[in-house]
Tab-separated table of C-alpha atoms in Angstrom:
chain	number	residue	atom	x	y	z
K	1	UNK	CA	-9.345	-7.165	55.938
K	2	UNK	CA	-9.167	-10.041	53.469
K	3	UNK	CA	-12.918	-10.525	53.737
K	4	UNK	CA	-13.525	-6.877	52.843
K	5	UNK	CA	-11.173	-7.013	49.855
K	6	UNK	CA	-12.745	-10.185	48.498
K	7	UNK	CA	-16.276	-8.921	49.096
K	8	UNK	CA	-15.514	-5.672	47.246
K	9	UNK	CA	-13.979	-7.507	44.306
K	10	UNK	CA	-16.902	-9.909	44.094
K	11	UNK	CA	-19.467	-7.135	44.193
K	12	UNK	CA	-17.548	-5.117	41.592
K	13	UNK	CA	-17.169	-8.249	39.389
K	14	UNK	CA	-13.439	-7.541	39.118
K	15	UNK	CA	-12.823	-11.077	37.999
K	16	UNK	CA	-9.074	-10.925	37.186
K	17	UNK	CA	-8.121	-9.319	40.498
K	18	UNK	CA	-10.364	-11.664	42.396
K	19	UNK	CA	-8.876	-14.759	40.794
K	20	UNK	CA	-5.364	-13.534	41.529
K	21	UNK	CA	-6.293	-13.189	45.188
K	22	UNK	CA	-7.621	-16.741	45.180
K	23	UNK	CA	-4.319	-17.960	43.777
K	24	UNK	CA	-2.218	-15.754	46.048
K	25	UNK	CA	-3.798	-17.109	49.209
K	26	UNK	CA	-4.005	-20.699	47.975
K	27	UNK	CA	-1.207	-21.879	50.285
K	28	UNK	CA	-1.886	-19.517	53.211
K	29	UNK	CA	-4.424	-20.759	55.794
K	30	UNK	CA	-6.049	-22.493	52.890
K	31	UNK	CA	-9.030	-24.176	54.558
K	32	UNK	CA	-9.917	-21.108	56.617
K	33	UNK	CA	-9.710	-18.782	53.622
K	34	UNK	CA	-11.728	-21.077	51.406
K	35	UNK	CA	-14.439	-21.420	54.054
K	36	UNK	CA	-14.601	-17.607	54.293
K	37	UNK	CA	-14.846	-17.294	50.521
K	38	UNK	CA	-17.657	-19.835	50.381
K	39	UNK	CA	-19.554	-17.902	53.072
K	40	UNK	CA	-19.125	-14.748	50.985
K	41	UNK	CA	-20.909	-16.436	48.084
K	42	UNK	CA	-17.824	-16.783	45.910
K	43	UNK	CA	-19.010	-19.942	44.148
K	44	UNK	CA	-22.151	-18.618	42.401
K	45	UNK	CA	-20.167	-15.510	41.401
K	46	UNK	CA	-17.308	-17.541	39.937
K	47	UNK	CA	-19.674	-19.828	38.030
K	48	UNK	CA	-21.495	-16.831	36.569
K	49	UNK	CA	-18.239	-15.163	35.588
K	50	UNK	CA	-16.907	-18.365	34.045
K	51	UNK	CA	-19.809	-18.253	31.635
K	52	UNK	CA	-19.129	-14.614	30.802
K	53	UNK	CA	-15.343	-15.036	30.367
K	54	UNK	CA	-15.200	-18.569	28.919
K	55	UNK	CA	-13.485	-17.174	25.813
K	56	UNK	CA	-10.605	-15.810	27.935
K	57	UNK	CA	-8.108	-18.657	28.323
K	58	UNK	CA	-6.024	-17.147	31.154
K	59	UNK	CA	-9.034	-16.208	33.268
K	60	UNK	CA	-10.734	-19.530	32.595
K	61	UNK	CA	-7.638	-21.363	33.861
K	62	UNK	CA	-7.521	-19.278	37.042
K	63	UNK	CA	-11.189	-19.951	37.598
K	64	UNK	CA	-10.686	-23.707	37.161
K	65	UNK	CA	-7.827	-23.708	39.663
K	66	UNK	CA	-10.059	-21.870	42.129
K	67	UNK	CA	-12.888	-24.363	41.516
K	68	UNK	CA	-10.488	-27.255	42.023
K	69	UNK	CA	-9.454	-25.884	45.426
K	70	UNK	CA	-12.963	-24.999	46.553
K	71	UNK	CA	-14.530	-28.266	45.351
K	72	UNK	CA	-12.387	-30.242	47.799
K	73	UNK	CA	-14.335	-28.786	50.737
K	74	UNK	CA	-17.513	-30.691	51.549
K	75	UNK	CA	-19.206	-27.436	52.572
K	76	UNK	CA	-18.867	-26.152	48.997
K	77	UNK	CA	-20.921	-28.920	47.346
K	78	UNK	CA	-24.301	-27.443	48.269
K	79	UNK	CA	-23.400	-24.069	46.737
K	80	UNK	CA	-22.036	-25.714	43.607
K	81	UNK	CA	-25.235	-27.762	43.291
K	82	UNK	CA	-27.327	-24.571	43.325
K	83	UNK	CA	-25.496	-23.180	40.263
K	84	UNK	CA	-25.262	-24.252	36.628
K	85	UNK	CA	-21.663	-25.430	37.159
K	86	UNK	CA	-22.410	-28.743	35.417
K	87	UNK	CA	-23.519	-27.049	32.202
K	88	UNK	CA	-20.594	-24.619	32.269
K	89	UNK	CA	-17.944	-27.305	32.812
K	90	UNK	CA	-19.381	-29.682	30.204
K	91	UNK	CA	-19.650	-26.826	27.687
K	92	UNK	CA	-16.048	-25.845	28.437
K	93	UNK	CA	-14.887	-29.456	28.112
K	94	UNK	CA	-16.549	-29.863	24.737
K	95	UNK	CA	-14.569	-26.915	23.356
K	96	UNK	CA	-11.150	-28.175	24.528
K	97	UNK	CA	-8.656	-29.839	22.237
K	98	UNK	CA	-5.556	-29.661	24.461
K	99	UNK	CA	-4.782	-32.464	26.899
K	100	UNK	CA	-3.683	-30.077	29.689
K	101	UNK	CA	-6.950	-28.106	29.549
K	102	UNK	CA	-9.029	-31.276	29.661
K	103	UNK	CA	-7.041	-32.466	32.669
K	104	UNK	CA	-7.726	-29.180	34.465
K	105	UNK	CA	-11.458	-29.657	33.945
K	106	UNK	CA	-11.237	-33.305	35.039
K	107	UNK	CA	-9.604	-32.156	38.290
K	108	UNK	CA	-12.686	-30.057	39.033
K	109	UNK	CA	-15.187	-32.667	37.861
K	110	UNK	CA	-13.819	-35.521	40.017
K	111	UNK	CA	-14.487	-33.969	43.472
K	112	UNK	CA	-17.793	-32.477	42.320
K	113	UNK	CA	-18.986	-35.842	41.001
K	114	UNK	CA	-18.769	-37.285	44.522
K	115	UNK	CA	-21.990	-35.395	45.307
K	116	UNK	CA	-25.176	-37.222	44.242
K	117	UNK	CA	-27.048	-34.051	43.245
K	118	UNK	CA	-24.162	-32.815	41.092
K	119	UNK	CA	-23.703	-36.330	39.644
K	120	UNK	CA	-27.190	-36.169	38.185
K	121	UNK	CA	-26.632	-32.595	36.950
K	122	UNK	CA	-23.468	-33.690	35.143
K	123	UNK	CA	-25.279	-36.626	33.546
K	124	UNK	CA	-28.096	-34.350	32.382
K	125	UNK	CA	-25.565	-31.810	31.072
K	126	UNK	CA	-24.107	-34.442	28.730
K	127	UNK	CA	-20.849	-35.305	30.521
K	128	UNK	CA	-21.295	-39.020	29.898
K	129	UNK	CA	-21.323	-38.552	26.128
K	130	UNK	CA	-18.111	-36.491	26.448
K	131	UNK	CA	-16.458	-39.242	28.477
K	132	UNK	CA	-17.476	-41.949	26.018
K	133	UNK	CA	-15.998	-39.856	23.225
K	134	UNK	CA	-12.708	-39.489	25.122
K	135	UNK	CA	-12.599	-43.246	25.655
K	136	UNK	CA	-13.248	-43.910	21.959
K	137	UNK	CA	-10.475	-41.498	20.953
K	138	UNK	CA	-7.831	-42.773	23.393
K	139	UNK	CA	-8.490	-46.507	23.743
K	140	UNK	CA	-5.919	-47.391	21.085
K	141	UNK	CA	-3.553	-44.534	21.896
K	142	UNK	CA	-0.031	-45.254	23.089
K	143	UNK	CA	0.970	-41.729	24.138
K	144	UNK	CA	1.153	-41.057	27.876
K	145	UNK	CA	-1.520	-38.370	27.597
K	146	UNK	CA	-3.888	-40.802	25.851
K	147	UNK	CA	-3.382	-43.399	28.570
K	148	UNK	CA	-3.922	-40.755	31.277
K	149	UNK	CA	-7.096	-39.415	29.645
K	150	UNK	CA	-8.506	-42.908	29.171
K	151	UNK	CA	-8.000	-43.685	32.862
K	152	UNK	CA	-9.446	-40.378	34.051
K	153	UNK	CA	-12.475	-40.568	31.762
K	154	UNK	CA	-13.315	-44.196	32.567
K	155	UNK	CA	-12.797	-43.679	36.322
K	156	UNK	CA	-15.071	-40.631	36.241
K	157	UNK	CA	-17.694	-42.655	34.402
K	158	UNK	CA	-17.635	-45.234	37.205
K	159	UNK	CA	-18.002	-42.436	39.766
K	160	UNK	CA	-21.084	-41.066	37.989
K	161	UNK	CA	-22.680	-44.508	38.130
K	162	UNK	CA	-22.308	-44.713	41.907
K	163	UNK	CA	-25.351	-42.457	42.324
K	164	UNK	CA	-28.662	-44.323	42.330
K	165	UNK	CA	-30.511	-41.690	40.284
K	166	UNK	CA	-27.724	-41.203	37.771
K	167	UNK	CA	-27.308	-44.978	37.412
K	168	UNK	CA	-31.029	-45.488	36.796
K	169	UNK	CA	-31.087	-42.671	34.234
K	170	UNK	CA	-28.188	-44.171	32.300
K	171	UNK	CA	-29.512	-47.740	32.532
K	172	UNK	CA	-32.806	-46.870	30.798
K	173	UNK	CA	-34.214	-50.343	31.279
K	174	UNK	CA	-31.143	-51.929	29.716
K	175	UNK	CA	-31.866	-50.307	26.365
K	176	UNK	CA	-29.800	-47.155	26.990
K	177	UNK	CA	-26.904	-46.506	24.611
K	178	UNK	CA	-24.647	-45.651	27.552
K	179	UNK	CA	-25.279	-49.004	29.200
K	180	UNK	CA	-24.593	-50.791	25.921
K	181	UNK	CA	-21.384	-48.798	25.314
K	182	UNK	CA	-20.059	-49.536	28.798
K	183	UNK	CA	-20.925	-53.204	28.291
K	184	UNK	CA	-18.674	-53.137	25.226
K	185	UNK	CA	-15.723	-52.177	27.443
K	186	UNK	CA	-15.772	-55.658	28.969
K	187	UNK	CA	-14.258	-57.448	25.925
K	188	UNK	CA	-11.766	-54.621	25.321
K	189	UNK	CA	-8.085	-55.504	24.944
K	190	UNK	CA	-7.263	-52.549	27.217
K	191	UNK	CA	-7.010	-53.653	30.861
K	192	UNK	CA	-7.818	-50.209	32.266
K	193	UNK	CA	-11.017	-50.187	30.240
K	194	UNK	CA	-11.808	-53.761	31.227
K	195	UNK	CA	-11.477	-52.853	34.900
K	196	UNK	CA	-13.568	-49.695	34.521
K	197	UNK	CA	-16.134	-51.714	32.592
K	198	UNK	CA	-16.357	-54.312	35.367
K	199	UNK	CA	-16.754	-51.565	37.986
K	200	UNK	CA	-19.356	-49.722	35.917
K	201	UNK	CA	-21.358	-52.867	35.241
K	202	UNK	CA	-21.159	-53.728	38.952
K	203	UNK	CA	-22.804	-50.379	39.660
K	204	UNK	CA	-25.527	-51.126	37.114
K	205	UNK	CA	-25.932	-54.545	38.760
K	206	UNK	CA	-27.251	-52.858	41.922
K	207	UNK	CA	-30.571	-52.561	40.023
K	208	UNK	CA	-32.583	-55.900	41.764
K	209	UNK	CA	-33.641	-55.892	36.738
K	210	UNK	CA	-30.025	-55.029	35.491
K	211	UNK	CA	-28.489	-57.816	37.591
K	212	UNK	CA	-30.775	-60.414	36.039
K	213	UNK	CA	-30.226	-59.137	32.500
K	214	UNK	CA	-26.456	-59.138	32.985
K	215	UNK	CA	-26.331	-62.408	34.887
K	216	UNK	CA	-28.137	-64.325	32.150
K	217	UNK	CA	-25.810	-62.921	29.480
K	218	UNK	CA	-23.716	-66.026	28.852
K	219	UNK	CA	-20.916	-64.221	27.005
K	220	UNK	CA	-20.534	-61.633	29.755
K	221	UNK	CA	-20.458	-64.248	32.526
K	222	UNK	CA	-17.986	-66.327	30.499
K	223	UNK	CA	-15.685	-63.307	30.162
K	224	UNK	CA	-15.942	-62.545	33.891
K	225	UNK	CA	-15.006	-66.135	34.722
K	226	UNK	CA	-11.944	-65.809	32.445
K	227	UNK	CA	-10.906	-62.619	34.254
K	228	UNK	CA	-11.284	-64.321	37.620
K	229	UNK	CA	-8.085	-66.159	36.631
K	230	UNK	CA	-6.213	-63.054	35.393
K	231	UNK	CA	-3.511	-63.168	38.058
K	232	UNK	CA	-1.336	-60.706	36.133
K	233	UNK	CA	-4.053	-58.086	36.548
K	234	UNK	CA	-5.111	-58.169	40.198
K	235	UNK	CA	-7.561	-55.281	39.851
K	236	UNK	CA	-9.450	-56.890	36.987
K	237	UNK	CA	-9.405	-60.281	38.742
K	238	UNK	CA	-10.742	-58.891	42.023
K	239	UNK	CA	-13.517	-56.843	40.451
K	240	UNK	CA	-14.582	-59.725	38.216
K	241	UNK	CA	-15.032	-61.940	41.268
K	242	UNK	CA	-17.033	-59.218	43.006
K	243	UNK	CA	-19.203	-58.685	39.938
K	244	UNK	CA	-20.003	-62.406	39.692
K	245	UNK	CA	-21.070	-62.296	43.313
K	246	UNK	CA	-23.082	-59.086	42.810
K	247	UNK	CA	-25.019	-60.534	39.877
K	248	UNK	CA	-26.223	-63.368	42.099
K	249	UNK	CA	-26.811	-61.286	45.230
K	250	UNK	CA	-28.798	-58.544	43.519
K	251	UNK	CA	-30.819	-60.717	41.133
K	252	UNK	CA	-31.540	-63.643	43.497
K	253	UNK	CA	-32.426	-65.416	40.266
K	254	UNK	CA	-32.242	-69.128	39.574
K	255	UNK	CA	-31.473	-68.376	35.930
K	256	UNK	CA	-28.485	-66.226	36.892
K	257	UNK	CA	-27.272	-68.944	39.285
K	258	UNK	CA	-27.512	-71.541	36.525
K	259	UNK	CA	-25.590	-69.321	34.098
K	260	UNK	CA	-22.792	-68.816	36.634
K	261	UNK	CA	-22.657	-72.576	37.321
K	262	UNK	CA	-22.619	-73.462	33.610
K	263	UNK	CA	-19.798	-71.017	32.890
K	264	UNK	CA	-17.621	-72.338	35.719
K	265	UNK	CA	-17.962	-69.433	38.148
K	266	UNK	CA	-18.629	-71.385	41.358
K	267	UNK	CA	-14.995	-72.324	42.033
K	268	UNK	CA	-13.980	-68.672	41.839
K	269	UNK	CA	-16.614	-67.671	44.383
K	270	UNK	CA	-15.312	-70.369	46.729
K	271	UNK	CA	-11.776	-69.005	46.293
K	272	UNK	CA	-13.131	-65.490	46.885
K	273	UNK	CA	-14.462	-66.696	50.246
K	274	UNK	CA	-10.822	-67.201	51.317
K	275	UNK	CA	-9.837	-63.627	50.412
K	276	UNK	CA	-7.872	-61.559	52.915
K	277	UNK	CA	-10.545	-58.860	52.574
K	278	UNK	CA	-13.515	-59.465	54.860
K	279	UNK	CA	-15.960	-57.643	52.578
K	280	UNK	CA	-15.049	-59.882	49.643
K	281	UNK	CA	-15.295	-62.981	51.839
K	282	UNK	CA	-18.753	-62.001	52.963
K	283	UNK	CA	-19.973	-61.152	49.457
K	284	UNK	CA	-18.784	-64.568	48.265
K	285	UNK	CA	-20.454	-66.439	51.134
K	286	UNK	CA	-23.796	-64.696	50.559
K	287	UNK	CA	-23.616	-65.518	46.835
K	288	UNK	CA	-22.697	-69.147	47.570
K	289	UNK	CA	-25.587	-69.349	50.034
K	290	UNK	CA	-27.984	-68.179	47.321
K	291	UNK	CA	-26.551	-70.728	44.866
K	292	UNK	CA	-27.106	-73.500	47.424
K	293	UNK	CA	-30.639	-72.304	48.168
K	294	UNK	CA	-31.680	-71.812	44.535
K	295	UNK	CA	-30.039	-74.791	42.791
K	296	UNK	CA	-28.015	-77.074	45.052
K	297	UNK	CA	-28.356	-80.027	42.676
K	298	UNK	CA	-26.727	-78.168	39.780
K	299	UNK	CA	-23.992	-76.722	42.000
K	300	UNK	CA	-23.199	-79.904	43.951
K	301	UNK	CA	-20.365	-81.127	41.707
K	302	UNK	CA	-18.646	-77.718	41.683
K	303	UNK	CA	-19.004	-77.334	45.459
K	304	UNK	CA	-17.290	-80.707	45.947
K	305	UNK	CA	-14.579	-79.941	43.384
K	306	UNK	CA	-13.807	-76.565	44.969
K	307	UNK	CA	-13.556	-78.082	48.488
K	308	UNK	CA	-16.286	-75.762	49.773
K	309	UNK	CA	-16.889	-77.725	52.980
K	310	UNK	CA	-13.185	-77.657	53.865
K	311	UNK	CA	-13.076	-73.886	53.256
K	312	UNK	CA	-16.073	-73.368	55.543
K	313	UNK	CA	-14.462	-75.508	58.246
K	314	UNK	CA	-11.365	-73.297	58.168
K	315	UNK	CA	-13.419	-70.095	58.298
K	316	UNK	CA	-15.369	-71.325	61.310
K	317	UNK	CA	-12.262	-72.613	63.089
K	318	UNK	CA	-10.232	-69.444	62.553
K	319	UNK	CA	-10.532	-67.145	65.567
K	320	UNK	CA	-9.715	-64.161	63.333
K	321	UNK	CA	-12.828	-64.650	61.193
K	322	UNK	CA	-15.288	-61.771	61.623
K	323	UNK	CA	-18.727	-62.504	63.139
K	324	UNK	CA	-20.387	-61.973	59.721
K	325	UNK	CA	-18.094	-64.571	58.191
K	326	UNK	CA	-18.882	-67.136	60.892
K	327	UNK	CA	-22.616	-66.444	60.631
K	328	UNK	CA	-22.775	-66.774	56.829
K	329	UNK	CA	-20.520	-69.847	56.900
K	330	UNK	CA	-22.993	-71.604	59.220
K	331	UNK	CA	-25.933	-70.529	57.049
K	332	UNK	CA	-24.132	-72.099	54.079
K	333	UNK	CA	-23.346	-75.307	55.980
K	334	UNK	CA	-27.043	-75.736	56.725
K	335	UNK	CA	-27.889	-75.043	53.073
K	336	UNK	CA	-25.578	-77.758	51.671
K	337	UNK	CA	-26.805	-80.477	54.033
K	338	UNK	CA	-29.396	-81.465	51.424
K	339	UNK	CA	-26.603	-82.840	49.231
K	340	UNK	CA	-25.466	-86.357	50.088
K	341	UNK	CA	-21.764	-85.975	49.147
K	342	UNK	CA	-21.515	-82.564	50.857
K	343	UNK	CA	-23.352	-83.932	53.902
K	344	UNK	CA	-20.777	-86.727	54.162
K	345	UNK	CA	-17.937	-84.196	54.029
K	346	UNK	CA	-19.550	-82.166	56.810
K	347	UNK	CA	-19.762	-85.284	58.964
K	348	UNK	CA	-16.171	-86.338	58.241
K	349	UNK	CA	-14.798	-82.958	59.365
K	350	UNK	CA	-16.601	-83.049	62.726
K	351	UNK	CA	-18.360	-79.705	62.255
K	352	UNK	CA	-20.398	-80.218	65.430
K	353	UNK	CA	-17.256	-79.715	67.548
K	354	UNK	CA	-16.446	-76.411	65.849
K	355	UNK	CA	-20.031	-75.134	65.878
K	356	UNK	CA	-20.695	-76.059	69.523
K	357	UNK	CA	-17.822	-73.808	70.604
K	358	UNK	CA	-19.467	-70.909	68.810
K	359	UNK	CA	-22.583	-71.169	71.003
K	360	UNK	CA	-20.683	-69.108	73.572
K	361	UNK	CA	-19.514	-66.522	71.031
K	362	UNK	CA	-19.772	-62.902	72.254
K	363	UNK	CA	-21.806	-61.936	69.185
K	364	UNK	CA	-25.438	-62.896	69.898
K	365	UNK	CA	-26.292	-63.430	66.215
K	366	UNK	CA	-23.376	-65.868	65.861
K	367	UNK	CA	-24.168	-67.730	69.102
K	368	UNK	CA	-27.847	-68.069	68.132
K	369	UNK	CA	-26.993	-69.356	64.651
K	370	UNK	CA	-24.492	-71.779	66.205
K	371	UNK	CA	-27.291	-73.281	68.322
K	372	UNK	CA	-29.533	-73.661	65.282
K	373	UNK	CA	-26.717	-75.145	63.191
K	374	UNK	CA	-25.772	-77.596	65.931
K	375	UNK	CA	-29.392	-78.774	66.126
K	376	UNK	CA	-29.442	-79.230	62.337
K	377	UNK	CA	-26.171	-81.163	62.321
K	378	UNK	CA	-27.279	-83.364	65.241
K	379	UNK	CA	-30.622	-84.134	63.648
K	380	UNK	CA	-28.980	-85.186	60.378
K	381	UNK	CA	-25.962	-87.022	61.832
C-alpha cells in the first residue's frame, strides 16, 4: 500500500505530501522503506523538485532531511550520481546565511562525498570554493557555530581530496589556487585547521610530483617537524608524522630525504616506528628504509642518535610484531649495514640470534627475508 501511495505522489509531483510521508516513515522500518523509495525512483524526482521549489524554505528543509536519510544507503549513491544533485546543493549552499541551514546541507554533502563520482561532481560544481570561503569567515571566530562550521568545512575538504580524480583536479600541477590555499592552513594558529591542512596535504602527497614539491619545501617540512613534538595536540602530532613519512614514500626522492634530515625529521620517524598502531609503524619503517637506501651517509648521525638499531632489535624480538613489521625491520637492518657505527651496534646486539629464529616463522615472506638477512649479517660479521 505504501508503495502505491508513494508512487502516486511521485507521479503527481505532489511534493509537500510526498515529503511528509518521507518524514512520517523515517523511524518505521527505515532501511526497508528507503530501499523501496530508491527503487521507485524517488531520488531523481526529489532532486528535480528541489530545483523547482528551492525558494520554499519549509519544503527545501524537508527535502534535505529526506536526502540526508537516503544518502546514508550505499545503494542510493548511483542514483544520486546520475542527477545534478551536486549543482543543486552547491547552489543552495551559496544562498544560505543561517548556520542551521548550512549544517543541514553539510549533513547531506558528507555521506554523498564518500562516493568518488559525486566527489568530482561536487568539485566541478564549485563546492571547494564555498568551503574555502567558510574557512576564511570562521577561522578567527570564537562562537560555537563558527568553530563547528570550520570543522565541518575543513573535514569535508579533506574528504573531497581522498578521490584520485578530484585530488588531481585540485592540485593542478601545484599551481592551483586550492592547493596553495590549503597549504596556507599549515601555519595557521587554529589547531583544527592545522590538522585538516596536514590531512589535506597528505592526500595531495599521494601524487608520486606533489610529494616531491612538498617534501623539498623547507618551511613546510620544518613546520611538520615542530608539530611532531606537539604532545598537547595528539591528532596534529600523529598526522604530521604520517605526512613526513608519506612525503618520502611517495616521492622516493633524495632531495626530499635530505630536506627531512636537515630539518630534524629522522628522529620522529624512528619514534613513529614504535607506535602502537601497526600501520604507522610500517609507514615509518618504509620511510626509514628509503632514507637509508637514498642517503645513509647524511642520515647516519641521526640514526645513531635516535637509537634506530635498538628500536629494530625490539621490533624483531617482540612476538606481537606483525609480519610486515618484522619484514621491513630486517630490510632496514640490511640497509644500515653500510654504516660503520650502525654496523657495530648491530653486532653488539647479537642480531643473528634474533633473525635466525625468524627463519622458521609461519609467514613465508618473513622466513625468506630472515634467511637473507642472516646471510648478510654472517658475511659482514
